[in-house]
């Protein structure tokens, strides 16, 4: 059973300007919840006990928010003070607090209870088949934002990425990772795509297809549509 998770919350959220000139993207509100609180509550429902959150841009606001809300989980915040470490570097830096298989999640997807069943199956497959990294993907036809391009293709549960083909699947922002995938990484600042590309090369990156309509706060236009009463 997975008990630890990381929330990636260090980004600048530039496509949400001017909103993100004053507030970090994870603190933007959809309905009665912020993107961050919605994600934390989703993880709690799944059974996560400890969360690590990396911050950089307007990170003090996220720290204050976590202190004020007093969530029912053990939450550690890692501040990437001097320079943002990118997605891969941020996760690698967090491994000082996570020494076992964990969930890594982006807070800009609107997570809900319907994902729990899919994630449980993904978790079972991960351990049963002794995988090192597995991503939750969705066919781009199910995306609320029709401008999102695909990231990958799926073939019998294995993720492939051929630049000469149409990529039909979008990464939802949720993955299960064994820390072993970072063992040979010496860089401090790098994209998680560096890890994924090596795993694809080794035929060791797996995908689980979500059948849930994918709602991702990608741009200011999408954010405004989602907040129409």
Short mmCIF file of N, CA, C and O in Angstrom, two decimals, residues 39 42 59 81 86 94 117 157 185:
data_model
loop_
_atom_site.label_atom_id
_atom_site.label_comp_id
_atom_site.label_asym_id
_atom_site.label_seq_id
_atom_site.Cartn_x
_atom_site.Cartn_y
_atom_site.Cartn_z
N UNK A 39 -6.54 18.57 -4.08
CA UNK A 39 -5.58 17.49 -4.27
C UNK A 39 -5.25 16.81 -2.95
O UNK A 39 -5.18 15.57 -2.87
N UNK A 42 -8.10 14.62 -1.92
CA UNK A 42 -8.13 13.42 -2.77
C UNK A 42 -7.11 12.40 -2.27
O UNK A 42 -7.42 11.20 -2.15
N UNK A 59 6.20 30.79 -2.75
CA UNK A 59 6.12 29.65 -1.86
C UNK A 59 5.64 29.97 -0.45
O UNK A 59 5.01 29.12 0.20
N UNK A 81 14.61 27.31 -2.67
CA UNK A 81 14.88 28.73 -2.46
C UNK A 81 15.53 29.41 -3.66
O UNK A 81 14.98 30.33 -4.26
N UNK A 86 12.88 22.27 -11.58
CA UNK A 86 12.10 21.61 -12.63
C UNK A 86 11.44 20.35 -12.04
O UNK A 86 11.66 20.01 -10.89
N UNK A 94 13.20 15.75 -3.27
CA UNK A 94 12.25 15.33 -2.22
C UNK A 94 12.52 13.93 -1.69
O UNK A 94 11.94 13.53 -0.68
N UNK A 117 -10.86 4.41 -7.59
CA UNK A 117 -10.91 3.03 -8.09
C UNK A 117 -9.82 2.80 -9.14
O UNK A 117 -9.14 1.76 -9.13
N UNK A 157 -0.30 -1.68 -22.43
CA UNK A 157 0.08 -1.18 -21.12
C UNK A 157 1.44 -0.52 -21.06
O UNK A 157 1.82 0.05 -20.03
N UNK A 185 20.92 9.34 -11.67
CA UNK A 185 20.76 10.74 -12.04
C UNK A 185 21.66 11.62 -11.15
O UNK A 185 21.51 11.66 -9.93
#
